[in-house]
Tab-separated table of C-alpha atoms in Angstrom:
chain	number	residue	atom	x	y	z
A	1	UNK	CA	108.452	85.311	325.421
A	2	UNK	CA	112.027	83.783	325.930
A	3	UNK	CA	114.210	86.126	327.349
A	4	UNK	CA	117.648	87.339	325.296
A	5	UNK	CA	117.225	85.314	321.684
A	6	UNK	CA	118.994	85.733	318.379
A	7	UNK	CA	117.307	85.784	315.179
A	8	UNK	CA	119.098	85.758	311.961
A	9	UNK	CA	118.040	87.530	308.832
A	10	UNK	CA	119.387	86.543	305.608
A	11	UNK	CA	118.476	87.631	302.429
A	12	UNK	CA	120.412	86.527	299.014
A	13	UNK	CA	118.455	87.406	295.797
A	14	UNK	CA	121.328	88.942	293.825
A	15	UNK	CA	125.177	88.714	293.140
A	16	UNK	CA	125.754	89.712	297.280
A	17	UNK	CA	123.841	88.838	300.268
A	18	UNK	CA	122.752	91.084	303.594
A	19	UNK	CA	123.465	88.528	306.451
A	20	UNK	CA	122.217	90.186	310.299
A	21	UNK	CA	122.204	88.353	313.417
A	22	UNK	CA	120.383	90.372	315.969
A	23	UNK	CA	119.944	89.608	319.403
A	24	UNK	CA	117.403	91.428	321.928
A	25	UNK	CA	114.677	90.836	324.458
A	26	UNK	CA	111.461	91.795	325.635
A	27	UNK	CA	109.766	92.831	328.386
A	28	UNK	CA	106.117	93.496	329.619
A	29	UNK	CA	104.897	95.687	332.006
A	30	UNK	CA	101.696	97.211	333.148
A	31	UNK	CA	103.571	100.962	333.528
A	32	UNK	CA	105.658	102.908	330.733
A	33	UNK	CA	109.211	101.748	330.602
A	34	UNK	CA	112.013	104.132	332.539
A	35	UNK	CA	114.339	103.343	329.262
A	36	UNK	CA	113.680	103.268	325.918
A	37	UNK	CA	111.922	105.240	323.300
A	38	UNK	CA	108.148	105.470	322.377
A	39	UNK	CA	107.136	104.409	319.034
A	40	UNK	CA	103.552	103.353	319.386
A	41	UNK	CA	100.889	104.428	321.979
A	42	UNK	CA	102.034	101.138	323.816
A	43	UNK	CA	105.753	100.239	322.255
A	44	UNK	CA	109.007	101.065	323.545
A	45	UNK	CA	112.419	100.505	321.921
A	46	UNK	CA	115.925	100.517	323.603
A	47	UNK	CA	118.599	100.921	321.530
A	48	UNK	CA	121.333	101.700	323.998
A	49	UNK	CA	123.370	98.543	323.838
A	50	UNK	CA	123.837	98.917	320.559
A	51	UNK	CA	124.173	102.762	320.359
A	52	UNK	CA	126.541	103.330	323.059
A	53	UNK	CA	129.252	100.067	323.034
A	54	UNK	CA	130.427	96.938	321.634
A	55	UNK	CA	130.142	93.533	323.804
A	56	UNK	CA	133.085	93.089	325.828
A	57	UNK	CA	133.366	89.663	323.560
A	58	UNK	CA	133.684	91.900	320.215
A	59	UNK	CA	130.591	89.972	318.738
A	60	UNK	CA	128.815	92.783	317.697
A	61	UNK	CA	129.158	95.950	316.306
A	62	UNK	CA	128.491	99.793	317.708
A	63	UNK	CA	125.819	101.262	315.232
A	64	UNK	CA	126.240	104.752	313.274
A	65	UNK	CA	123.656	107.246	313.987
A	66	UNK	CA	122.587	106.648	310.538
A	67	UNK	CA	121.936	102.962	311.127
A	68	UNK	CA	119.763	103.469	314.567
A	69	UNK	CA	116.542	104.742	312.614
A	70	UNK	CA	116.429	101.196	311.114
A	71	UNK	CA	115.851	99.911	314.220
A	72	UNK	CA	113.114	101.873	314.788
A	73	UNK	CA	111.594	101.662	311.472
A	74	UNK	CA	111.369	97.656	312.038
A	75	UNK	CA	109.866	98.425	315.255
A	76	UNK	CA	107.386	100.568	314.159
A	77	UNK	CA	106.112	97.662	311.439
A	78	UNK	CA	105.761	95.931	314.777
A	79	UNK	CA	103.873	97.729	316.543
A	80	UNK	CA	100.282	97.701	315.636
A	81	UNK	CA	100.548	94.032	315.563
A	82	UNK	CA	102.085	93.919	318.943
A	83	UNK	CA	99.530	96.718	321.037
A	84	UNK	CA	96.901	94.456	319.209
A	85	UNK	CA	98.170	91.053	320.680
A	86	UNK	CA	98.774	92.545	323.895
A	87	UNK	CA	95.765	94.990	324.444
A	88	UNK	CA	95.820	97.973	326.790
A	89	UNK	CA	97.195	96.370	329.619
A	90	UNK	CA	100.715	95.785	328.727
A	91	UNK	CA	103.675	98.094	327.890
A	92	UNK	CA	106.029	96.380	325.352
A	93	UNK	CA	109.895	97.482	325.551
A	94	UNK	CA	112.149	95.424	323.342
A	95	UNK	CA	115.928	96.291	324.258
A	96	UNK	CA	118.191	95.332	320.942
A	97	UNK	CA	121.487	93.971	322.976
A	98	UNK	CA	123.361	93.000	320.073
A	99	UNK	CA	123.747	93.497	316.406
A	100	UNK	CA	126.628	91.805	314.276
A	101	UNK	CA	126.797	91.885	310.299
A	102	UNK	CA	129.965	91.872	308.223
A	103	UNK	CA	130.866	95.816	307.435
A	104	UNK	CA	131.030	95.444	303.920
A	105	UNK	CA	127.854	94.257	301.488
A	106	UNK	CA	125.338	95.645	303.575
A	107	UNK	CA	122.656	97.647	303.983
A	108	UNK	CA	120.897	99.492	306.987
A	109	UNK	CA	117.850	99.229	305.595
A	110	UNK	CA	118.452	95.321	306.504
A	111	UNK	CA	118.214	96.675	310.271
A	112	UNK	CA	114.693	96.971	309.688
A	113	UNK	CA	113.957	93.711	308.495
A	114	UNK	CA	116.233	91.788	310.768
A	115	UNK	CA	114.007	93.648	313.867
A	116	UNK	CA	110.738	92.853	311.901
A	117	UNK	CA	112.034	89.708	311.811
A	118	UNK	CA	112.944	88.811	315.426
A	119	UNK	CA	109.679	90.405	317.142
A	120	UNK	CA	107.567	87.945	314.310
A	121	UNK	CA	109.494	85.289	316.058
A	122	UNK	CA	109.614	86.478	319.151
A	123	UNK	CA	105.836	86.937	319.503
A	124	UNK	CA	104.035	84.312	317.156
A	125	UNK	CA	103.287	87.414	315.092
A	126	UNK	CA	101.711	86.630	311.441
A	127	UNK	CA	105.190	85.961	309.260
A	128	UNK	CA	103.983	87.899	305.657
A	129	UNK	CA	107.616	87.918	304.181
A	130	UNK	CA	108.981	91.422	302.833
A	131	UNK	CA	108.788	91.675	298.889
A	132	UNK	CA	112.257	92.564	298.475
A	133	UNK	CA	114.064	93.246	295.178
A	134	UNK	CA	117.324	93.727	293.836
A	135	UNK	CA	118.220	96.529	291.649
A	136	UNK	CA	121.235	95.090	289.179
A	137	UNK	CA	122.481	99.009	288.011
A	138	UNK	CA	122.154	99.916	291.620
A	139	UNK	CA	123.778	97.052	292.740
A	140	UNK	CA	121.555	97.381	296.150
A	141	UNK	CA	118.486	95.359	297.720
A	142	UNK	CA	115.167	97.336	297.627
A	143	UNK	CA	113.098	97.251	300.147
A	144	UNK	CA	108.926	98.039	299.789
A	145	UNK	CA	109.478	100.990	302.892
């Protein structure tokens, strides 16, 4: 693990693209985290960077309530994979400092994959890509969850 990284998901498969840096970090520990929110037996997200300010720097953006279950829908793709590589030993909390993406052509749903993403990266995970489509009369990316 490496401590605060960015990953950045991109996706372009129709006449607009979803473009999502994300930044965020993990941590291991042998007792339940003291922040954070349980989404497997052994996973634990914190969202409250994100939920609760801005950086000071303006790089980021403050996320709607409607946006923060994304970030715990990519989490919870994660987690199976991530009890499994870490066993019963180790609680995982991944703290999402930073999220920036330009306000207009985008999707929350993107959220998901952009976390998905990072914790792939983050942890050597297996990298099976996410079938996603684009619906033309919908104008809107569809993803398989």
């Amino acid at each position: 693990m490496g401590g605060v990284r960015t990953t950045s998901y991109r996706l372009l498969r129709g006449p607009w693209g979803i473009a999502i840096d994300l930044t965020a970090e993990a941590a291991l520990t042998r007792e339940p985290p003291c922040s954070g929110e349980q989404v497997g037996e052994r996973v634990w997200l914190d969202v409250t960077p994100v939920r609760e300010h801005v950086p000071a720097d303006r790089s980021g953006v403050r996320l709607t309530p409607e946006e923060l279950p994304w970030l715990r829908h990519g989490m919870a793709l994660l987690t199976l994979d991530l009890e499994a590589a870490h066993g019963q030993a180790q609680h995982t909390l991944i703290t999402v400092h930073r999220v920036l993406f330009p306000e207009t052509d985008f999707q929350p749903e993107g959220l998901a994959a952009a976390l998905l993403q990072w914790g792939r990266e983050e942890f050597g995970l297996d990298a099976r890509s996410v079938e996603v489509t684009f619906d033309r009369e919908a104008n809107r990316y569809v993803y398989p969850w």
